[in-house]
Coordinates of C-alpha atoms in Angstrom, one line a residue:
Chain L
M1 CA 58.8 -108.3 76.4
T2 CA 61.3 -107.9 73.6
T3 CA 64.1 -105.4 73.9
A4 CA 64.0 -103.0 71.0
V5 CA 67.3 -101.2 71.7
R6 CA 70.0 -102.3 74.1
F7 CA 73.2 -100.3 74.9
T8 CA 75.9 -102.1 76.9
G9 CA 78.6 -99.8 78.2
V10 CA 78.4 -97.6 75.1
S11 CA 80.9 -94.7 74.7
R12 CA 81.4 -92.2 71.9
H13 CA 84.4 -90.0 72.2
F14 CA 85.3 -87.2 69.8
G15 CA 89.0 -86.6 70.5
S16 CA 89.2 -85.8 74.1
V17 CA 85.4 -85.0 74.4
R18 CA 83.4 -87.8 75.9
A19 CA 80.1 -87.1 74.2
V20 CA 78.7 -90.4 75.5
D21 CA 80.5 -92.1 78.3
G22 CA 79.6 -95.7 79.4
V23 CA 75.8 -95.7 78.8
D24 CA 73.6 -98.7 79.4
I25 CA 70.0 -98.5 78.2
E26 CA 67.3 -101.0 77.6
I27 CA 64.3 -99.8 75.6
A28 CA 61.4 -102.2 75.4
E29 CA 59.4 -102.8 72.2
G30 CA 56.5 -100.5 71.8
E31 CA 57.8 -98.1 74.5
F32 CA 57.7 -94.3 74.3
F33 CA 61.2 -93.6 75.6
A34 CA 62.5 -90.0 76.1
M35 CA 66.1 -89.0 76.4
L36 CA 66.1 -85.7 78.4
G37 CA 69.1 -83.5 79.1
P38 CA 70.7 -80.1 78.5
S39 CA 72.5 -79.5 75.2
G40 CA 75.8 -81.3 75.0
S41 CA 74.7 -84.0 77.4
G42 CA 75.0 -86.8 74.9
K43 CA 71.4 -87.5 74.2
T44 CA 71.5 -86.7 70.5
T45 CA 74.7 -88.6 70.1
C46 CA 72.9 -91.7 71.6
L47 CA 70.1 -91.2 69.0
R48 CA 72.7 -91.0 66.2
L49 CA 74.3 -94.2 67.5
I50 CA 71.0 -96.0 67.2
A51 CA 70.4 -94.6 63.7
G52 CA 74.0 -95.6 62.7
F53 CA 75.3 -92.1 61.8
E54 CA 77.9 -92.6 64.6
Q55 CA 79.8 -95.6 65.6
P56 CA 80.5 -96.3 69.3
T57 CA 84.1 -95.9 70.5
A58 CA 83.4 -98.7 73.0
G59 CA 80.6 -100.9 74.1
E60 CA 77.8 -102.7 72.2
I61 CA 74.5 -101.7 70.6
A62 CA 71.9 -104.3 69.7
I63 CA 68.7 -103.5 67.8
F64 CA 66.0 -106.2 68.3
G65 CA 68.8 -108.6 69.5
E66 CA 71.0 -108.1 66.4
P67 CA 74.3 -106.4 67.0
A68 CA 74.5 -103.1 65.2
Q69 CA 78.3 -103.1 64.9
G70 CA 79.3 -102.0 61.4
V71 CA 75.8 -102.0 60.1
P72 CA 75.3 -98.8 58.0
P73 CA 72.2 -96.6 58.5
Y74 CA 70.6 -97.8 55.2
K75 CA 70.6 -101.4 56.5
R76 CA 68.9 -100.6 59.8
H77 CA 65.1 -100.9 60.2
V78 CA 65.2 -97.6 62.1
N79 CA 63.9 -94.2 60.8
T80 CA 64.6 -90.8 62.0
V81 CA 62.7 -87.5 62.3
F82 CA 65.4 -84.9 62.1
Q83 CA 65.6 -81.7 64.1
D84 CA 65.7 -79.6 60.9
Y85 CA 63.3 -82.1 59.3
A86 CA 65.8 -82.6 56.4
L87 CA 63.1 -82.7 53.7
F88 CA 64.4 -82.9 50.2
P89 CA 63.8 -79.4 48.7
H90 CA 63.8 -80.6 45.1
L91 CA 61.1 -83.2 45.6
S92 CA 57.4 -82.7 46.1
V93 CA 55.8 -83.6 49.5
I94 CA 54.5 -86.9 48.1
D95 CA 57.9 -87.8 46.6
N96 CA 59.5 -86.9 49.9
V97 CA 57.2 -89.2 51.8
A98 CA 57.6 -92.0 49.2
Y99 CA 61.4 -91.7 49.1
G100 CA 62.1 -94.7 51.3
L101 CA 59.6 -96.8 49.3
M102 CA 61.1 -95.7 46.0
I103 CA 64.5 -96.8 47.3
A104 CA 63.0 -100.1 48.4
G105 CA 61.9 -100.6 44.8
Q106 CA 58.1 -100.4 45.2
P107 CA 56.2 -99.7 42.1
K108 CA 55.1 -96.1 41.6
A109 CA 51.3 -96.5 42.0
Q110 CA 51.7 -98.5 45.2
R111 CA 54.2 -96.2 46.9
R112 CA 52.0 -93.1 46.0
R113 CA 49.1 -94.7 47.6
A114 CA 51.1 -95.6 50.7
A115 CA 52.5 -92.0 50.9
E116 CA 49.0 -90.6 50.5
E117 CA 47.8 -92.7 53.4
A118 CA 50.8 -91.6 55.5
L119 CA 49.9 -87.9 54.7
E120 CA 46.4 -88.6 55.8
M121 CA 47.7 -90.1 59.1
V122 CA 49.5 -86.8 59.9
A123 CA 46.5 -84.8 58.9
L124 CA 47.9 -83.4 55.6
P125 CA 45.8 -85.1 52.9
G126 CA 46.1 -83.5 49.5
Y127 CA 49.3 -81.7 50.2
G128 CA 51.3 -84.1 48.0
T129 CA 52.0 -81.8 45.1
R130 CA 53.4 -79.0 47.1
K131 CA 57.1 -78.4 47.6
P132 CA 58.5 -78.4 51.2
S133 CA 59.3 -74.7 50.9
E134 CA 55.6 -74.0 50.5
L135 CA 54.8 -75.5 53.9
S136 CA 54.8 -74.0 57.4
G137 CA 57.1 -75.3 60.1
G138 CA 54.4 -77.5 61.7
Q139 CA 53.4 -78.9 58.3
R140 CA 57.0 -79.7 57.5
Q141 CA 57.3 -81.5 60.8
R142 CA 54.3 -83.6 59.9
V143 CA 55.8 -84.5 56.5
A144 CA 59.0 -85.5 58.1
L145 CA 57.0 -87.8 60.4
A146 CA 55.1 -89.3 57.6
R147 CA 58.3 -89.8 55.6
A148 CA 59.7 -91.8 58.5
L149 CA 56.5 -93.7 59.4
V150 CA 55.6 -94.8 55.9
N151 CA 58.5 -97.3 56.0
R152 CA 57.0 -99.0 59.1
P153 CA 60.3 -98.8 61.1
K154 CA 60.8 -101.0 64.1
V155 CA 62.1 -98.0 66.0
L156 CA 61.3 -94.4 65.3
L157 CA 63.9 -91.9 66.4
L158 CA 62.8 -88.3 67.0
D159 CA 65.5 -85.7 67.4
E160 CA 63.9 -82.6 69.1
P161 CA 61.2 -82.7 66.5
L162 CA 59.1 -80.1 68.2
G163 CA 61.9 -77.7 69.0
A164 CA 61.2 -75.3 66.2
L165 CA 57.5 -75.0 66.7
D166 CA 55.6 -72.4 68.7
L167 CA 54.2 -73.3 72.1
K168 CA 50.6 -73.9 71.0
L169 CA 51.5 -76.1 68.1
R170 CA 54.1 -77.9 70.2
E171 CA 51.4 -78.9 72.7
Q172 CA 49.1 -80.0 70.0
M173 CA 51.8 -82.1 68.4
Q174 CA 52.8 -83.7 71.7
E175 CA 49.3 -85.1 72.0
E176 CA 49.2 -86.2 68.4
L177 CA 52.5 -87.9 68.6
K178 CA 51.5 -89.7 71.8
A179 CA 48.2 -90.9 70.2
L180 CA 50.0 -91.9 67.0
Q181 CA 52.5 -94.0 69.0
R182 CA 49.8 -95.8 70.9
K183 CA 47.9 -96.5 67.6
L184 CA 50.9 -97.8 65.7
G185 CA 52.7 -99.5 68.6
I186 CA 56.1 -98.6 67.2
T187 CA 58.9 -98.0 69.6
F188 CA 59.6 -94.2 69.8
V189 CA 62.9 -92.8 71.0
F190 CA 62.4 -89.1 71.6
V191 CA 65.3 -86.7 72.3
T192 CA 64.4 -83.4 74.0
H193 CA 65.7 -80.8 76.3
D194 CA 62.2 -79.8 77.4
Q195 CA 61.4 -81.6 80.7
G196 CA 57.7 -80.9 80.3
E197 CA 57.6 -82.6 76.9
A198 CA 59.5 -85.6 78.2
L199 CA 57.3 -86.0 81.3
S200 CA 54.0 -85.6 79.5
M201 CA 54.7 -87.9 76.5
A202 CA 57.1 -90.6 77.6
D203 CA 56.5 -94.0 79.2
R204 CA 60.0 -93.8 80.6
V205 CA 62.6 -91.0 80.7
A206 CA 66.4 -91.2 80.8
V207 CA 68.0 -88.0 82.1
F208 CA 71.4 -87.3 80.6
N209 CA 74.2 -85.2 82.0
E210 CA 77.7 -84.9 80.7
G211 CA 77.5 -88.0 78.6
R212 CA 76.0 -90.3 81.2
I213 CA 72.6 -91.3 82.2
V214 CA 72.0 -90.0 85.7
Q215 CA 68.5 -91.5 86.2
V216 CA 66.0 -93.6 84.3
G217 CA 62.4 -94.1 85.3
Q218 CA 58.8 -93.3 84.8
P219 CA 58.0 -89.6 84.6
Q220 CA 56.5 -89.6 88.1
D221 CA 59.6 -91.1 89.6
I222 CA 61.8 -88.6 87.8
Y223 CA 59.7 -85.7 88.9
Y224 CA 58.9 -86.7 92.5
R225 CA 61.8 -88.9 93.5
P226 CA 65.0 -87.5 91.9
E227 CA 68.0 -89.6 92.8
V228 CA 70.6 -86.9 92.3
P229 CA 70.6 -83.1 92.7
F230 CA 71.0 -82.6 88.9
V231 CA 67.7 -84.3 88.2
A232 CA 66.0 -82.4 90.9
D233 CA 67.3 -79.2 89.5
F234 CA 66.9 -79.9 85.8
V235 CA 63.5 -81.6 85.8
G236 CA 61.2 -78.9 87.0
S237 CA 63.8 -76.8 88.9
S238 CA 63.3 -78.2 92.4
N239 CA 64.9 -76.6 95.4
V240 CA 67.9 -78.7 96.4
F241 CA 69.0 -78.7 100.0
P242 CA 72.7 -79.4 100.8
P243 CA 73.4 -82.4 103.1
D244 CA 74.0 -80.2 106.2
L245 CA 70.6 -78.6 106.0
T246 CA 68.9 -81.9 105.3
E247 CA 70.7 -83.4 108.4
R248 CA 69.3 -80.6 110.6
L249 CA 65.8 -81.0 109.2
T250 CA 65.5 -84.8 109.0
G251 CA 68.6 -86.3 110.7
K252 CA 69.7 -87.9 107.4
R253 CA 72.8 -86.7 105.7
A254 CA 72.1 -86.4 102.0
H255 CA 70.8 -83.9 99.4
A256 CA 67.1 -83.3 99.5
A257 CA 64.7 -81.9 96.9
L258 CA 61.7 -79.8 97.6
R259 CA 59.3 -78.8 94.7
P260 CA 58.6 -75.1 94.5
E261 CA 54.8 -75.7 94.5
A262 CA 55.2 -77.5 97.8
V263 CA 56.6 -74.5 99.6
R264 CA 54.1 -72.6 101.7
L265 CA 54.5 -69.0 103.0
G266 CA 52.7 -68.5 106.3
A267 CA 52.9 -67.6 109.9
E268 CA 55.2 -70.4 111.0
G269 CA 58.2 -72.3 109.7
H270 CA 61.7 -71.3 108.8
G271 CA 62.7 -67.6 108.5
A272 CA 63.5 -66.4 105.0
T273 CA 64.0 -63.2 103.1
V274 CA 62.1 -62.4 99.9
R275 CA 64.5 -61.4 97.1
G276 CA 61.9 -60.8 94.4
S277 CA 59.0 -62.2 92.5
S278 CA 57.8 -62.7 89.0
F279 CA 54.4 -63.4 87.5
I280 CA 54.4 -66.5 85.3
G281 CA 50.8 -66.8 84.3
T282 CA 49.3 -69.6 86.3
A283 CA 51.3 -68.7 89.4
T284 CA 53.7 -66.3 90.9
K285 CA 57.3 -67.3 91.4
V286 CA 58.9 -66.0 94.6
A287 CA 62.7 -66.1 95.1
L288 CA 63.6 -66.6 98.7
D289 CA 66.8 -66.7 100.7
M290 CA 66.6 -69.2 103.6
D291 CA 69.8 -68.9 105.8
G292 CA 71.9 -68.3 102.7
I293 CA 70.2 -71.1 100.6
P294 CA 68.4 -69.8 97.6
M295 CA 64.8 -71.1 97.3
I296 CA 61.9 -70.8 94.8
A297 CA 58.3 -70.9 95.9
L298 CA 55.3 -71.0 93.6
L299 CA 52.3 -69.1 94.9
P300 CA 48.9 -70.0 93.5
K301 CA 46.8 -67.4 91.9
G302 CA 45.2 -65.1 94.4
A303 CA 47.7 -65.6 97.2
P304 CA 49.2 -62.4 98.6
V305 CA 52.7 -61.8 97.1
P306 CA 55.2 -60.5 99.6
E307 CA 57.4 -57.6 98.6
A308 CA 61.1 -57.8 98.0
G309 CA 63.1 -57.6 101.3
A310 CA 60.2 -58.8 103.4
Q311 CA 60.8 -61.3 106.1
V312 CA 58.6 -64.4 105.8
R313 CA 58.2 -67.8 107.2
V314 CA 58.3 -70.9 104.9
S315 CA 57.1 -74.4 105.6
W316 CA 56.2 -77.6 103.8
A317 CA 54.7 -81.0 104.4
D318 CA 57.2 -83.5 105.5
E319 CA 56.3 -86.0 102.8
D320 CA 57.1 -83.3 100.1
L321 CA 60.7 -83.1 101.1
H322 CA 62.4 -85.9 99.1
V323 CA 65.6 -87.0 100.7
M324 CA 68.0 -88.6 98.1
D325 CA 70.0 -91.7 98.4
P326 CA 73.3 -90.5 100.0
N327 CA 75.3 -92.9 97.8
A328 CA 73.7 -91.9 94.5
Chain Y
M1 CA 57.1 -35.5 74.6
S2 CA 58.6 -33.0 72.2
D3 CA 60.2 -34.0 68.8
A4 CA 63.5 -32.7 70.0
A5 CA 63.7 -35.4 72.6
I6 CA 63.2 -38.2 70.0
E7 CA 66.2 -37.2 67.8
T8 CA 69.6 -37.8 69.1
P9 CA 71.5 -34.5 68.9
R10 CA 74.3 -34.8 66.3
R11 CA 76.3 -32.5 64.0
A12 CA 74.2 -31.5 61.1
G13 CA 76.8 -31.8 58.4
W14 CA 75.7 -32.1 54.7
L15 CA 76.9 -35.8 54.7
T16 CA 74.5 -36.5 57.5
S17 CA 71.6 -34.9 55.7
V18 CA 72.4 -36.8 52.5
S19 CA 72.4 -40.2 54.4
D20 CA 69.2 -39.2 56.2
S21 CA 67.5 -38.5 52.9
L22 CA 68.8 -41.7 51.4
W23 CA 67.5 -43.6 54.4
R24 CA 64.1 -42.1 53.9
N25 CA 64.2 -42.9 50.1
P26 CA 65.5 -46.4 49.7
R27 CA 64.4 -46.4 46.1
L28 CA 66.7 -43.5 45.4
L29 CA 69.6 -45.4 47.0
I30 CA 69.0 -48.4 44.9
F31 CA 68.7 -46.2 41.8
L32 CA 72.0 -44.5 42.6
L33 CA 73.7 -47.9 43.2
L34 CA 72.4 -49.6 40.1
T35 CA 72.8 -46.9 37.5
P36 CA 76.5 -47.0 36.9
P37 CA 76.7 -50.8 36.4
A38 CA 73.5 -50.7 34.4
L39 CA 75.0 -48.1 32.1
W40 CA 78.2 -50.1 31.8
L41 CA 76.4 -53.3 31.0
G42 CA 73.9 -51.6 28.7
I43 CA 76.1 -49.5 26.6
I44 CA 79.5 -51.2 26.6
Y45 CA 78.4 -54.8 26.8
L46 CA 75.0 -55.0 25.2
G47 CA 75.9 -52.3 22.7
S48 CA 78.9 -54.1 21.4
L49 CA 76.9 -57.3 21.3
F50 CA 74.2 -55.7 19.1
A51 CA 76.9 -54.2 16.9
L52 CA 78.3 -57.7 16.5
L53 CA 74.9 -59.1 15.8
A54 CA 74.3 -56.5 13.1
Q55 CA 77.7 -57.2 11.5
S56 CA 76.8 -60.8 11.1
F57 CA 73.9 -59.9 8.9
F58 CA 76.1 -58.1 6.4
S59 CA 78.2 -59.8 3.8
I60 CA 81.5 -59.4 2.1
D61 CA 82.0 -58.9 -1.6
E62 CA 84.0 -61.8 -2.8
F63 CA 86.0 -59.9 -5.5
S64 CA 86.7 -56.6 -3.9
G65 CA 86.7 -57.8 -0.3
V66 CA 84.5 -54.8 0.7
I67 CA 81.8 -55.2 3.3
V68 CA 78.3 -54.8 1.8
Y69 CA 76.1 -53.1 4.3
E70 CA 72.8 -54.8 3.3
F71 CA 70.8 -57.2 5.3
T72 CA 71.5 -60.8 4.1
L73 CA 71.6 -64.3 5.5
K74 CA 74.4 -65.2 3.1
T75 CA 77.1 -65.0 5.8
Y76 CA 75.1 -67.5 8.0
R77 CA 74.8 -69.8 5.0
E78 CA 78.5 -69.7 4.7
L79 CA 78.8 -71.1 8.2
F80 CA 77.3 -74.3 7.0
T81 CA 79.8 -75.0 4.3
P82 CA 81.7 -78.2 5.2
A83 CA 84.9 -76.5 6.2
N84 CA 83.2 -74.0 8.5
F85 CA 80.7 -76.4 9.9
D86 CA 83.6 -78.8 10.8
I87 CA 85.1 -76.0 12.9
I88 CA 81.8 -75.6 14.8
I89 CA 81.3 -79.3 15.4
R90 CA 85.0 -79.7 16.5
T91 CA 84.7 -76.8 18.9
V92 CA 81.4 -78.0 20.4
V93 CA 82.6 -81.6 20.9
M94 CA 85.8 -80.3 22.5
A95 CA 83.8 -77.9 24.8
A96 CA 81.4 -80.7 25.8
A97 CA 84.3 -83.2 26.4
V98 CA 86.2 -80.6 28.5
T99 CA 83.0 -79.7 30.5
L100 CA 82.2 -83.4 31.2
A101 CA 85.7 -84.2 32.3
A102 CA 85.8 -81.1 34.4
V103 CA 82.6 -82.2 36.3
I104 CA 84.0 -85.6 36.9
V105 CA 87.4 -84.3 38.1
S106 CA 85.9 -81.4 40.1
F107 CA 83.1 -83.2 42.0
P108 CA 85.3 -85.3 44.4
I109 CA 87.6 -82.3 45.1
A110 CA 84.6 -80.0 45.7
Y111 CA 82.9 -82.7 47.8
Y112 CA 85.9 -83.1 50.0
A113 CA 86.3 -79.3 50.4
A114 CA 82.6 -78.8 51.2
R115 CA 82.1 -81.8 53.5
Y116 CA 85.4 -82.6 55.3
A117 CA 87.9 -79.7 54.9
R118 CA 87.9 -77.5 58.0
G119 CA 90.1 -74.6 59.0
K120 CA 93.6 -75.0 57.7
W121 CA 92.7 -77.6 55.1
K122 CA 89.9 -75.4 53.7
A123 CA 92.6 -72.6 53.2
V124 CA 94.8 -75.2 51.5
F125 CA 91.9 -76.1 49.2
Y126 CA 91.2 -72.5 48.2
L127 CA 94.8 -71.8 47.7
G128 CA 95.3 -75.0 45.6
V129 CA 92.3 -74.2 43.4
M130 CA 93.0 -70.5 43.0
L131 CA 96.8 -70.5 42.8
P132 CA 96.9 -71.4 39.1
L133 CA 94.7 -68.4 38.4
W134 CA 97.4 -66.1 39.8
S135 CA 99.9 -66.9 37.1
S136 CA 99.6 -65.7 33.6
Y137 CA 97.4 -67.7 31.3
L138 CA 100.1 -67.7 28.6
V139 CA 102.7 -69.0 31.1
K140 CA 100.5 -71.9 32.0
V141 CA 99.8 -72.8 28.4
Y142 CA 103.4 -72.7 27.4
S143 CA 104.4 -74.8 30.5
W144 CA 101.9 -77.4 29.3
K145 CA 103.5 -77.3 25.9
L146 CA 106.8 -78.2 27.6
I147 CA 105.2 -80.9 29.6
L148 CA 103.5 -82.5 26.6
A149 CA 106.2 -82.0 24.0
K150 CA 108.1 -84.9 22.5
E151 CA 111.2 -84.0 24.6
G152 CA 108.9 -83.1 27.6
I153 CA 108.4 -84.4 31.1
L154 CA 105.5 -86.7 30.3
N155 CA 107.5 -88.5 27.6
W156 CA 110.4 -88.8 29.9
L157 CA 108.1 -90.2 32.6
F158 CA 106.7 -92.8 30.2
E159 CA 110.2 -93.7 29.2
A160 CA 111.3 -94.1 32.8
L161 CA 108.4 -96.4 33.4
H162 CA 109.2 -98.3 30.2
L163 CA 105.7 -97.4 29.0
T164 CA 106.7 -95.5 25.8
W165 CA 104.9 -98.2 23.7
L166 CA 101.7 -97.3 25.5
L167 CA 102.0 -93.6 24.7
N168 CA 102.9 -94.4 21.1
A169 CA 99.9 -96.7 20.8
Y170 CA 97.7 -94.0 22.2
L171 CA 99.2 -91.4 19.8
S172 CA 98.6 -93.6 16.8
I173 CA 94.8 -93.5 17.4
P174 CA 93.3 -91.3 14.7
V175 CA 91.7 -87.9 15.5
I176 CA 92.7 -87.8 19.2
G177 CA 96.3 -88.8 18.5
G178 CA 99.2 -87.1 16.6
N179 CA 102.9 -86.8 16.4
S180 CA 103.2 -86.0 20.1
L181 CA 100.8 -85.0 22.8
S182 CA 101.6 -81.3 22.3
V183 CA 100.3 -81.3 18.7
S184 CA 97.3 -83.6 19.4
W185 CA 93.7 -82.8 20.4
T186 CA 94.3 -84.8 23.5
G187 CA 96.9 -82.2 24.4
T188 CA 94.4 -79.4 23.7
F189 CA 91.9 -81.1 25.8
L190 CA 94.2 -81.6 28.8
V191 CA 95.2 -77.9 28.7
F192 CA 91.6 -76.7 28.5
L193 CA 90.7 -79.0 31.4
Y194 CA 93.6 -77.7 33.5
V195 CA 93.0 -74.0 32.8
W196 CA 89.2 -74.0 33.3
L197 CA 89.1 -76.4 36.3
P198 CA 88.9 -73.7 39.0
F199 CA 85.8 -72.4 37.3
M200 CA 84.1 -75.7 37.8
V201 CA 85.4 -76.6 41.2
L202 CA 84.3 -73.4 42.9
P203 CA 80.6 -73.3 41.9
I204 CA 80.2 -77.0 42.7
Q205 CA 81.8 -76.6 46.0
A206 CA 79.6 -73.6 46.8
S207 CA 76.5 -75.6 45.9
L208 CA 77.6 -78.6 47.9
E209 CA 78.3 -76.4 50.9
R210 CA 74.6 -75.3 50.9
I211 CA 73.4 -78.9 51.3
P212 CA 73.0 -79.7 55.0
A213 CA 74.7 -82.9 56.2
S214 CA 71.3 -84.0 57.5
M215 CA 70.0 -84.3 54.0
L216 CA 72.4 -87.1 53.1
E217 CA 71.8 -88.7 56.5
A218 CA 68.1 -88.6 55.9
S219 CA 68.6 -90.3 52.6
G220 CA 70.7 -93.1 54.2
D221 CA 68.3 -93.3 57.0
L222 CA 65.5 -94.0 54.5
G223 CA 67.4 -96.9 53.1
A224 CA 69.4 -95.4 50.3
T225 CA 73.0 -96.7 49.7
P226 CA 75.6 -94.0 49.1
A227 CA 75.3 -94.5 45.4
Q228 CA 71.5 -94.0 45.5
S229 CA 71.9 -90.9 47.8
F230 CA 74.3 -89.5 45.2
R231 CA 71.9 -90.1 42.4
H232 CA 68.7 -89.0 44.1
V233 CA 69.8 -86.3 46.5
L234 CA 73.4 -85.0 46.1
L235 CA 73.4 -84.7 42.3
P236 CA 70.0 -83.0 41.9
L237 CA 70.8 -80.6 44.8
S238 CA 74.2 -79.7 43.4
L239 CA 73.0 -79.4 39.8
P240 CA 72.8 -75.5 39.9
G241 CA 76.5 -75.5 40.8
V242 CA 77.3 -78.0 38.1
I243 CA 75.4 -76.0 35.5
A244 CA 77.0 -72.8 36.7
G245 CA 80.5 -74.4 36.4
S246 CA 79.6 -75.9 33.0
I247 CA 78.5 -72.5 31.7
F248 CA 82.0 -71.3 32.5
T249 CA 84.0 -74.2 31.1
F250 CA 81.7 -74.6 28.1
S251 CA 81.7 -71.0 27.0
L252 CA 85.3 -70.4 27.8
T253 CA 86.3 -73.4 25.6
L254 CA 83.9 -72.3 22.9
G255 CA 85.5 -68.9 22.7
D256 CA 89.2 -69.6 23.3
Y257 CA 91.7 -69.1 20.5
I258 CA 95.1 -69.2 22.2
I259 CA 95.2 -72.7 23.7
P260 CA 94.4 -74.6 20.4
Q261 CA 97.0 -72.4 18.7
I262 CA 99.8 -73.2 21.1
V263 CA 98.9 -76.8 22.0
G264 CA 97.1 -78.8 19.3
S265 CA 96.8 -79.7 15.7
S266 CA 96.6 -77.1 12.9
R267 CA 92.9 -77.6 12.5
R268 CA 91.0 -74.6 13.8
F269 CA 88.5 -73.9 16.5
I270 CA 85.8 -71.2 16.5
G271 CA 88.0 -68.7 18.4
Q272 CA 90.8 -69.1 15.9
A273 CA 88.3 -68.7 13.0
V274 CA 87.0 -65.5 14.5
Y275 CA 90.5 -64.3 15.0
A276 CA 91.6 -65.1 11.5
Y277 CA 88.5 -63.7 9.7
Q278 CA 88.4 -60.4 11.6
G279 CA 92.2 -60.0 11.2
T280 CA 94.1 -60.7 8.0
A281 CA 91.1 -61.9 6.1
G282 CA 89.2 -58.8 6.9
N283 CA 85.9 -60.7 6.7
I284 CA 84.2 -59.1 9.7
P285 CA 80.7 -60.4 8.8
L286 CA 81.8 -64.0 8.9
A287 CA 83.8 -63.5 12.1
A288 CA 80.7 -62.0 13.6
A289 CA 78.6 -64.9 12.5
F290 CA 81.1 -67.3 14.0
A291 CA 81.0 -65.3 17.2
V292 CA 77.2 -65.6 17.3
V293 CA 77.5 -69.4 17.3
P294 CA 78.7 -69.8 21.0
I295 CA 76.0 -67.4 22.1
V296 CA 73.3 -69.4 20.4
I297 CA 74.7 -72.7 21.7
M298 CA 74.8 -71.3 25.3
G299 CA 71.3 -70.0 25.0
V300 CA 70.0 -73.4 23.8
Y301 CA 72.0 -75.2 26.6
L302 CA 70.6 -73.0 29.3
W303 CA 67.1 -73.4 28.0
I304 CA 67.4 -77.2 28.0
A305 CA 68.9 -77.1 31.5
K306 CA 66.0 -75.0 32.8
R307 CA 63.4 -77.2 31.1
N308 CA 64.9 -80.2 32.9
G309 CA 64.6 -78.5 36.2
A310 CA 68.3 -77.9 36.8
F311 CA 67.5 -74.6 38.6
D312 CA 64.6 -75.9 40.7
A313 CA 66.9 -76.4 43.7
L314 CA 68.0 -72.7 43.5

């Protein structure tokens, strides 16, 4: 399989800030690749390095085998969907979508047809004559997508494209994006801080923290087998046990992760104090204190919810406790 | 719950009750805020404008020099006599040249200030652009006369660089040349450009500031070279600022009567004509008709700009 994007020891420093610090990535052609991390973790800078808006301080970037060193954005076969969509306010929707084709010198009739088709693909047929200011946030997002895809890029970069949409629209767009990616077979590189979004859409996820990639893998691996405490905590807020406790429980000295939904409250197990609880719709989240270690348990609907201050016993199945590699 | 519990207890002074009633009647507040400036604009500004307009439809009796208060288009016909029409053309060409040059000079400065200058450098930019406005207009114009004069700094500089022949060759060009820069239209042009430049830089800078950086990145991302991005994105989006600036430079040049009098040839501009006709000549109607010309030109200019979508990005 061809490598679409390859980072070899890439760093991008802004003064003394190491926004990206020695990152190695290999993104395969046709892959849906998510870069996940908190804000300031370097994921957006990595995306901008692929687009060409930033130049690496050190390391090498190759796009389809060709070194990207010194290649300006307008010479890269890569298109971006911007976080703020960056639609041109003075152009109509159709002219926005056809912008890349106009720059490429396509005749007017031809590029209008292509733009109209792209608008159909994102379910906005007939919206061509409107101005971006007359569209809703979700519609603008679709126009931005059509404007990028109409150029048939080799790699599509998406910078938190769903961040500004409300929950329902976001979920709908997640499915549509995924379906679109499968249909077109274009490599998608998707930046997000929403772990649910990354896990549900991507073929592979790279988790960023402080300018470095802390784990790359398939969503299931990231979710069930975190390699470092940060991933366990950030991706779905697992309970992280310190090495001492893990040693007492399993004999191995390393951090361990336990998913909140795997925690059971019952008659036996370790003693813990209930600190409080909150109803989150599908379940009830219970905050516990187990010998000074804070824990979260998710109780399914209908389960009795203990009151704050109550003494309870917590247990879990042995296979649910994921012991991390002590050297990671 | 009783009403008393809803209201926070406070001293019931008359100021409080005034602000309470204004809060309840936002229309009254807007009315009170807008009336004084509306009266000012309506009576002082529009009133004198109409008085001016009315004057231009009167005429002067050629023998007695007395104003005839009867409606006539005779004064306007007078504008189109070759001598007067020359003044109008000369002024409009000068205003257009100054405006065009101001856009070309201002854009890079404004672009730098809007895109790259941060913190201290932004302050330096504002200071640099505004500082000339702090000193008297006359002082600036006379300093330019010294710079451009035959014994001035510029001549000295050309001499020091052994380029006097170049300056002389330039000055020998008809129309824009002259005995020295300070008595040529080139000199007038340079002083106009300098004096009005802040009025062009600031609106362009403000309009560029409103364009998000991602807009230019998106253009480049879609394959546009920097030149194409300028043509298709940056220029159209900054056009409202360019138009606003050009309204300033264009109308200020159209109406000015001091700069061409101090720096330039003896041939007159509209402002000087107005000054002369309303003063010693006592021909108020012709002065008024001349004063109407810039208003008409600006109206036509704005109408063309609007038709071409210059304000669509507003």
